[in-house]
PDB file of C-alpha atoms in Angstrom:
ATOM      1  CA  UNK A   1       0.000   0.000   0.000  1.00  0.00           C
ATOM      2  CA  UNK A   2       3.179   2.694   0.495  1.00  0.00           C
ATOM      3  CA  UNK A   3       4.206   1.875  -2.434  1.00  0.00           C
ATOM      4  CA  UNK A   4       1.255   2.545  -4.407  1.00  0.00           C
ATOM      5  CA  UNK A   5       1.107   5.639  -2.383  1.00  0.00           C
ATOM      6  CA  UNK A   6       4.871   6.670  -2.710  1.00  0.00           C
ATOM      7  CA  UNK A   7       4.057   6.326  -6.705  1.00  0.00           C
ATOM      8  CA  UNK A   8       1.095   8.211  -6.535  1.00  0.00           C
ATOM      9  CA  UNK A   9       3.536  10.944  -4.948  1.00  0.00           C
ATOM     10  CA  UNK A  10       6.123  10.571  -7.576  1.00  0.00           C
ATOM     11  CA  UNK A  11       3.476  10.964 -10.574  1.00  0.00           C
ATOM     12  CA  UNK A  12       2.310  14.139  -8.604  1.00  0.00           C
ATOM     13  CA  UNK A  13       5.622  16.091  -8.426  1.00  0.00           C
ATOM     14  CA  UNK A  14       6.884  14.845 -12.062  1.00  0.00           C
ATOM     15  CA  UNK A  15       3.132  16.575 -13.384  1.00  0.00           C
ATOM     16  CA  UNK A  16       3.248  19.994 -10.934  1.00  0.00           C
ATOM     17  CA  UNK A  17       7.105  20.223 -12.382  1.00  0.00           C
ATOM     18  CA  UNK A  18       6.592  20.383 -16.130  1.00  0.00           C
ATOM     19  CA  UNK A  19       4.367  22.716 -16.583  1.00  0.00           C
ATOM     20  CA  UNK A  20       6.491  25.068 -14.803  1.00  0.00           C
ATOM     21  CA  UNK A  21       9.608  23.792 -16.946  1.00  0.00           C
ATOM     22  CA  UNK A  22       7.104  24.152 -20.258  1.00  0.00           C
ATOM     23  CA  UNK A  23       6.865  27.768 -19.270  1.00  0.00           C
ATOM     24  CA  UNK A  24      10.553  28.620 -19.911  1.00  0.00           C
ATOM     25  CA  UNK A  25      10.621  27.097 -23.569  1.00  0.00           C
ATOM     26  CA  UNK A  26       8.616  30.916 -24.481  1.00  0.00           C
ATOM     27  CA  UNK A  27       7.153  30.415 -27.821  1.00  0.00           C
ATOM     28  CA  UNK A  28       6.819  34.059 -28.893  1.00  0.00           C
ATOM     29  CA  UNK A  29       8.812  35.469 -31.866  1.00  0.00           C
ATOM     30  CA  UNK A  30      11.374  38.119 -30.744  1.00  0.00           C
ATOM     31  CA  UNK A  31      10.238  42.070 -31.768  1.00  0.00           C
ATOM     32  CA  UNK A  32      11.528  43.072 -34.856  1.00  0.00           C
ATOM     33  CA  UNK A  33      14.433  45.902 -34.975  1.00  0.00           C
ATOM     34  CA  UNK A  34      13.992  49.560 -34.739  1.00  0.00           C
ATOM     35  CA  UNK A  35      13.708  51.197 -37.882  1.00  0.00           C
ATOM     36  CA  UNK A  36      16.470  53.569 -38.645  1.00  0.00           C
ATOM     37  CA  UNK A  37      15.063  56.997 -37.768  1.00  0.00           C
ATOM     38  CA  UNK A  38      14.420  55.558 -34.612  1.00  0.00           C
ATOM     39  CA  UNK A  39      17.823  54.462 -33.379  1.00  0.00           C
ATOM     40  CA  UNK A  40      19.324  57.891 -35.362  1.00  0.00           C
ATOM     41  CA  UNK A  41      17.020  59.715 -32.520  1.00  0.00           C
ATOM     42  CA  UNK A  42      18.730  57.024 -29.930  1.00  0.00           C
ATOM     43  CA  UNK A  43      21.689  57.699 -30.871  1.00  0.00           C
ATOM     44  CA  UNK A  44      21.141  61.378 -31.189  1.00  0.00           C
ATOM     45  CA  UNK A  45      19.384  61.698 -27.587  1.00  0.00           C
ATOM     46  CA  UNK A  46      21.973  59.861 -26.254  1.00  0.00           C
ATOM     47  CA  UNK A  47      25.212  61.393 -27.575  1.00  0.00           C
ATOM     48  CA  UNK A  48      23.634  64.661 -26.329  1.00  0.00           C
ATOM     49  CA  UNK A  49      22.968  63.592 -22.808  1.00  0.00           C
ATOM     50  CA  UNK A  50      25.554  62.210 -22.057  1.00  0.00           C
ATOM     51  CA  UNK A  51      27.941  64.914 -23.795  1.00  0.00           C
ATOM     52  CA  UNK A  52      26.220  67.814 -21.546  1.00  0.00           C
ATOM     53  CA  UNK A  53      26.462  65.558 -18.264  1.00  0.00           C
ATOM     54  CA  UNK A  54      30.329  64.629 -18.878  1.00  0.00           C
ATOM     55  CA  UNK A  55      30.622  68.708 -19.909  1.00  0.00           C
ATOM     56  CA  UNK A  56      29.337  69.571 -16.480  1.00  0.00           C
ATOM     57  CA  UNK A  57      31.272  67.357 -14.794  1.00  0.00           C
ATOM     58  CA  UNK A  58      34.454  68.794 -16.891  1.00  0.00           C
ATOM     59  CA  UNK A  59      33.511  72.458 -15.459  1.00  0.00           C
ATOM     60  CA  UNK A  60      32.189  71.770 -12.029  1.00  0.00           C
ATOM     61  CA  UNK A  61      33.702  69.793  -9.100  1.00  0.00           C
ATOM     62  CA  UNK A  62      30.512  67.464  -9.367  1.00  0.00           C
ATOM     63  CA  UNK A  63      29.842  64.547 -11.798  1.00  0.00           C
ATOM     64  CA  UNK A  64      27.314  64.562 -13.245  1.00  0.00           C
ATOM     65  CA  UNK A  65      27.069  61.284 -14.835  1.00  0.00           C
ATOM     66  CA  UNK A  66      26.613  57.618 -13.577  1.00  0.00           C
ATOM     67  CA  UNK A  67      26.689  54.546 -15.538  1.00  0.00           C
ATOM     68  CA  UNK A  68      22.633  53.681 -15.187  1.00  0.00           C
ATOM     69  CA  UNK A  69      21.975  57.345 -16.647  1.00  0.00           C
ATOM     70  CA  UNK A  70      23.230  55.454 -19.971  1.00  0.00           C
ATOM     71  CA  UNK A  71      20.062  52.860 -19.928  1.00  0.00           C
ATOM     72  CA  UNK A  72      18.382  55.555 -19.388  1.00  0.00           C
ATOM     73  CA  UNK A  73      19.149  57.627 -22.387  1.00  0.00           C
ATOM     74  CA  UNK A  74      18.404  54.140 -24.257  1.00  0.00           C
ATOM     75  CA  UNK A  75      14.513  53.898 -22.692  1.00  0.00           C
ATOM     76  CA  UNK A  76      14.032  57.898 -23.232  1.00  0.00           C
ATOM     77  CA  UNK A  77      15.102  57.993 -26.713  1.00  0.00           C
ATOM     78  CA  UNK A  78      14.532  54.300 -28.478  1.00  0.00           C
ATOM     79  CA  UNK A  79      10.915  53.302 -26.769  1.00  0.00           C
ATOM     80  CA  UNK A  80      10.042  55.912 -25.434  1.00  0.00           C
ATOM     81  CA  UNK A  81       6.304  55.373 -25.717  1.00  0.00           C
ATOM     82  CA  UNK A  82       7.090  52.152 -22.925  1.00  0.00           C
ATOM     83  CA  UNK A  83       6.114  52.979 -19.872  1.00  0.00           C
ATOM     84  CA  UNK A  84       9.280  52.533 -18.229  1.00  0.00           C
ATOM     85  CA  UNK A  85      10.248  55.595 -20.452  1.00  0.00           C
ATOM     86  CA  UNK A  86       8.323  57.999 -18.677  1.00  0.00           C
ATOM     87  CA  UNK A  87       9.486  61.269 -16.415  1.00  0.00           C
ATOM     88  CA  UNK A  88       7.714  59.490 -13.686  1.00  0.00           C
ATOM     89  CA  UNK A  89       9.776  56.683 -13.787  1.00  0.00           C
ATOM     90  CA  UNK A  90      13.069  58.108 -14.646  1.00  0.00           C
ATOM     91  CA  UNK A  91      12.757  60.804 -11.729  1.00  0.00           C
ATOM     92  CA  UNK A  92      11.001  58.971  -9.070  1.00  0.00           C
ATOM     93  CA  UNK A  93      13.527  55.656 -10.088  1.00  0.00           C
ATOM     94  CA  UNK A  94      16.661  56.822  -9.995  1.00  0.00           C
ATOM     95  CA  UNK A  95      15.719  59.161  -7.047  1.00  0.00           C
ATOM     96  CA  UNK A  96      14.468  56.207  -5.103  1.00  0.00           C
ATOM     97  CA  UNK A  97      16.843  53.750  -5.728  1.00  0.00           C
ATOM     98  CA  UNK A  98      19.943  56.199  -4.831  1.00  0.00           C
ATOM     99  CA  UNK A  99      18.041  56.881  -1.305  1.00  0.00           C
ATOM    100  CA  UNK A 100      18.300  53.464  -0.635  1.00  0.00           C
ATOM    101  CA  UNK A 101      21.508  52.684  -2.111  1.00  0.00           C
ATOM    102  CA  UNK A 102      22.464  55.699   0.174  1.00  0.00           C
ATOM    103  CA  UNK A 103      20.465  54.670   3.093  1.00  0.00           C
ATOM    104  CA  UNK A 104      21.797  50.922   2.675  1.00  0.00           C
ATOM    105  CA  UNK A 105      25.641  52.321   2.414  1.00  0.00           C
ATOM    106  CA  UNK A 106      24.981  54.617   5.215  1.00  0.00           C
ATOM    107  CA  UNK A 107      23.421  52.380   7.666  1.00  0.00           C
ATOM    108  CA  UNK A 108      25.567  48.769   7.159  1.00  0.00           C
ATOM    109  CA  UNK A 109      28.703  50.092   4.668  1.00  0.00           C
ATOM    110  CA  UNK A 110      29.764  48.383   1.999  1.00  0.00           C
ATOM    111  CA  UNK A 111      29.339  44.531   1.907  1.00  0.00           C
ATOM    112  CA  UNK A 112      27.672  41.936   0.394  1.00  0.00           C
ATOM    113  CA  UNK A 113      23.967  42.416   2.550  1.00  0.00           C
ATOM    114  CA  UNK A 114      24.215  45.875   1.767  1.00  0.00           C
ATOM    115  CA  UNK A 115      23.984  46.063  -2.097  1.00  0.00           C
ATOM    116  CA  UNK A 116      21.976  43.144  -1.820  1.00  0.00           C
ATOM    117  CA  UNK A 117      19.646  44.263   0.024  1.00  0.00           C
ATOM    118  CA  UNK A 118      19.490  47.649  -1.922  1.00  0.00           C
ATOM    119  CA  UNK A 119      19.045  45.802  -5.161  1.00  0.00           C
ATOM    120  CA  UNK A 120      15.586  44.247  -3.712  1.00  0.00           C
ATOM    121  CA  UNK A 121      14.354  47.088  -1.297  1.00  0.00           C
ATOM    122  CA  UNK A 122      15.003  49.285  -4.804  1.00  0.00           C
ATOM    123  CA  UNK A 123      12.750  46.597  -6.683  1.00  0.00           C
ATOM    124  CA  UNK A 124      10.224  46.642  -4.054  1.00  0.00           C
ATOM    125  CA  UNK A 125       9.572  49.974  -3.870  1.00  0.00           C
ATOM    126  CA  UNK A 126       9.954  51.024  -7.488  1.00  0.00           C
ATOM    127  CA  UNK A 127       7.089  48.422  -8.096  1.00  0.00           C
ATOM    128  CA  UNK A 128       5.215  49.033  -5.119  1.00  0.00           C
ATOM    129  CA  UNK A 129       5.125  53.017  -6.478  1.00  0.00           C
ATOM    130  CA  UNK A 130       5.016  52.297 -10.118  1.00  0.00           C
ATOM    131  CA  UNK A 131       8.223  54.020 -10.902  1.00  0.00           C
ATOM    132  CA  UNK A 132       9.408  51.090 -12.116  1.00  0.00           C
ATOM    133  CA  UNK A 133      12.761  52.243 -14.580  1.00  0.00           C
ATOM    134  CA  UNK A 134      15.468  49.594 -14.960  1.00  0.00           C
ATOM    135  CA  UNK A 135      18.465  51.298 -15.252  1.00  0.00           C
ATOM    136  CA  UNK A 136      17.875  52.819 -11.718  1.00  0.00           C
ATOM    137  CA  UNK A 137      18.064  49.545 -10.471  1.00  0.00           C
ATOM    138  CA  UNK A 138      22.036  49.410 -10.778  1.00  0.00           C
ATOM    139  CA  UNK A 139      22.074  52.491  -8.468  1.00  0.00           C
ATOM    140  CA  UNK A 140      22.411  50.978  -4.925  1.00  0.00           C
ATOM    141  CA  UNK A 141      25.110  49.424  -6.702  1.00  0.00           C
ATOM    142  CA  UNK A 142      26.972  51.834  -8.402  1.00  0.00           C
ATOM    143  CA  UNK A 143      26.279  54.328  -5.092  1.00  0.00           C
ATOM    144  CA  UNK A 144      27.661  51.496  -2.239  1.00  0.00           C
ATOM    145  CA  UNK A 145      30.703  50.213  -3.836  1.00  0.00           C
ATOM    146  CA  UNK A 146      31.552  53.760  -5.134  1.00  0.00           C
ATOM    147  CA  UNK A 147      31.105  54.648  -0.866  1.00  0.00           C
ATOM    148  CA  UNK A 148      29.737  57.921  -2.245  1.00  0.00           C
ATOM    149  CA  UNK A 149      27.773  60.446   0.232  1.00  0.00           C
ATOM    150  CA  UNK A 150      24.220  61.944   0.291  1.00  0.00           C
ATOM    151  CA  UNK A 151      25.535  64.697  -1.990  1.00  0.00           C
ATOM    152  CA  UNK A 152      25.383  62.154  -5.088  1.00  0.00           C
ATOM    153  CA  UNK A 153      21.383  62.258  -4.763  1.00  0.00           C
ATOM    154  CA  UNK A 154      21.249  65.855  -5.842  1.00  0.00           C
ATOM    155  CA  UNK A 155      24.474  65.275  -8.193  1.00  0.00           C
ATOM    156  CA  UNK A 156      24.811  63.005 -10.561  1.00  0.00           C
ATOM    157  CA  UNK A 157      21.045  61.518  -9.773  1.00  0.00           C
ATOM    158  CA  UNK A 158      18.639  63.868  -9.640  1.00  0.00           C
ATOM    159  CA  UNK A 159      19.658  66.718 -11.899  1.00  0.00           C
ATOM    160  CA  UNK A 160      21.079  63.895 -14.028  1.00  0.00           C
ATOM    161  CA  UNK A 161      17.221  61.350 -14.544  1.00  0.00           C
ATOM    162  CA  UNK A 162      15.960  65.481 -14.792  1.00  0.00           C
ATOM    163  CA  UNK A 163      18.157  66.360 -17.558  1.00  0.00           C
ATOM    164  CA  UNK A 164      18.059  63.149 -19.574  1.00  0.00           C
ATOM    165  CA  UNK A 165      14.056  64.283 -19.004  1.00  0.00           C
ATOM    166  CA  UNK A 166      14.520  67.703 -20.364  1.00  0.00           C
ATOM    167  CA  UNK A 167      16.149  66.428 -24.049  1.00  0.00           C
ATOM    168  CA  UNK A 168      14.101  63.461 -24.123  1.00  0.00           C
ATOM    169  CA  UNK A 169      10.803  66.322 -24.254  1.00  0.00           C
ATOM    170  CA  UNK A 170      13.188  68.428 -27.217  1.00  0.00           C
ATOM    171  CA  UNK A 171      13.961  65.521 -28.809  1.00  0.00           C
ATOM    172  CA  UNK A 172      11.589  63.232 -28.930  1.00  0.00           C
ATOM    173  CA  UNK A 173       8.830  65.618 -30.009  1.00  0.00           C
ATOM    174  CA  UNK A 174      10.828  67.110 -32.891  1.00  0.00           C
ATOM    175  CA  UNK A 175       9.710  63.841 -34.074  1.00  0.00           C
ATOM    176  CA  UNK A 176       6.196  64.131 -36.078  1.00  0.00           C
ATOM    177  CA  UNK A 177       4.942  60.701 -35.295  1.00  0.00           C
ATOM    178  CA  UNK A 178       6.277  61.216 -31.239  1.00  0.00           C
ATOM    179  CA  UNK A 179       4.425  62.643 -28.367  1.00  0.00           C
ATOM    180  CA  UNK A 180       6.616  62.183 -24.981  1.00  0.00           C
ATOM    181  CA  UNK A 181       6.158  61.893 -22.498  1.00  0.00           C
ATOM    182  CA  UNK A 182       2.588  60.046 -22.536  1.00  0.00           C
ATOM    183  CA  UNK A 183       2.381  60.818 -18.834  1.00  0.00           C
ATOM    184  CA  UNK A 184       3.962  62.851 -16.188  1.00  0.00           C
TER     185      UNK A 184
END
């Protein structure tokens, strides 16, 4: 009878396990590429962004620019009709996740539980406030193991999501067939 039992068991977990493993084969066809006025304005947002953040930086004592700012300019100025795209989420992302990353590096250093636990408390509450933005996601990082100081929320975070803002409105909308942002 334990046997019949144990097999019953067996049959159980081998039919709860692949439909989870059939999940991960996908089945959808991957989006086509960008057409090329659409990466040109990437490529165009981007070079500018980044060329005006690394200029104030050369005439200031403050950078400006941080590696995530770069997925940003990607989001802004390829799909920038995604909702990830939007000021919302570029301001109220990066400013989140470098108050944590601050907090984190502030309250336990820099170590292993500290960056961790940025990384998810930045996931949590980007979600959980639906300022969701990728790129601000490597900020605890970048913020802890850098060891920089409460300064670096003003400069290179805020000013910098608020600038990347700024040319993604200029740029985006000399566009005909743009309108960004598609909410504030």
């Amino acid at each position: 009878m334990t046997e019949i039992i144990g097999t019953e068991n067996k049959i159980e977990k081998k039919s709860s396990i692949k439909p989870f493993i059939l999940k991960m084969r996908g089945g959808g066809h991957a989006p086509s590429r960008t057409n090329f006025a659409d990466a040109f304005t990437g490529a165009i947002g981007g070079l500018i962004c980044i060329f005006v953040l690394l200029w104030l930086t050369n005439i200031t004592d403050s950078p400006w620019l941080m590696a995530s700012l770069g997925g940003s300019c990607v989001l802004v100025f390829v799909v920038w009709n995604a909702p990830l795209s939007q000021p919302r989420n570029i301001i109220g992302g990066h400013f989140i996740s470098a108050f944590i990353g601050l907090t984190m590096y502030s309250l336990l250093g820099s170590n292993i539980l500290s960056i961790s636990l940025g990384v998810g408390l930045t996931i949590f509450f980007m979600a959980f406030l639906g300022v969701i933005h990728p790129p601000a996601g490597a900020n605890p990082i970048i913020i802890i193991l850098g060891g920089y100081g409460w300064s670096y929320l003003l400069t290179p975070v805020f000013i910098g999501a608020v600038i990347i803002v700024f040319f993604g409105l200029l740029i985006n909308n000399l566009r005909e067939k743009r309108k960004y942002p598609l909410f504030w």
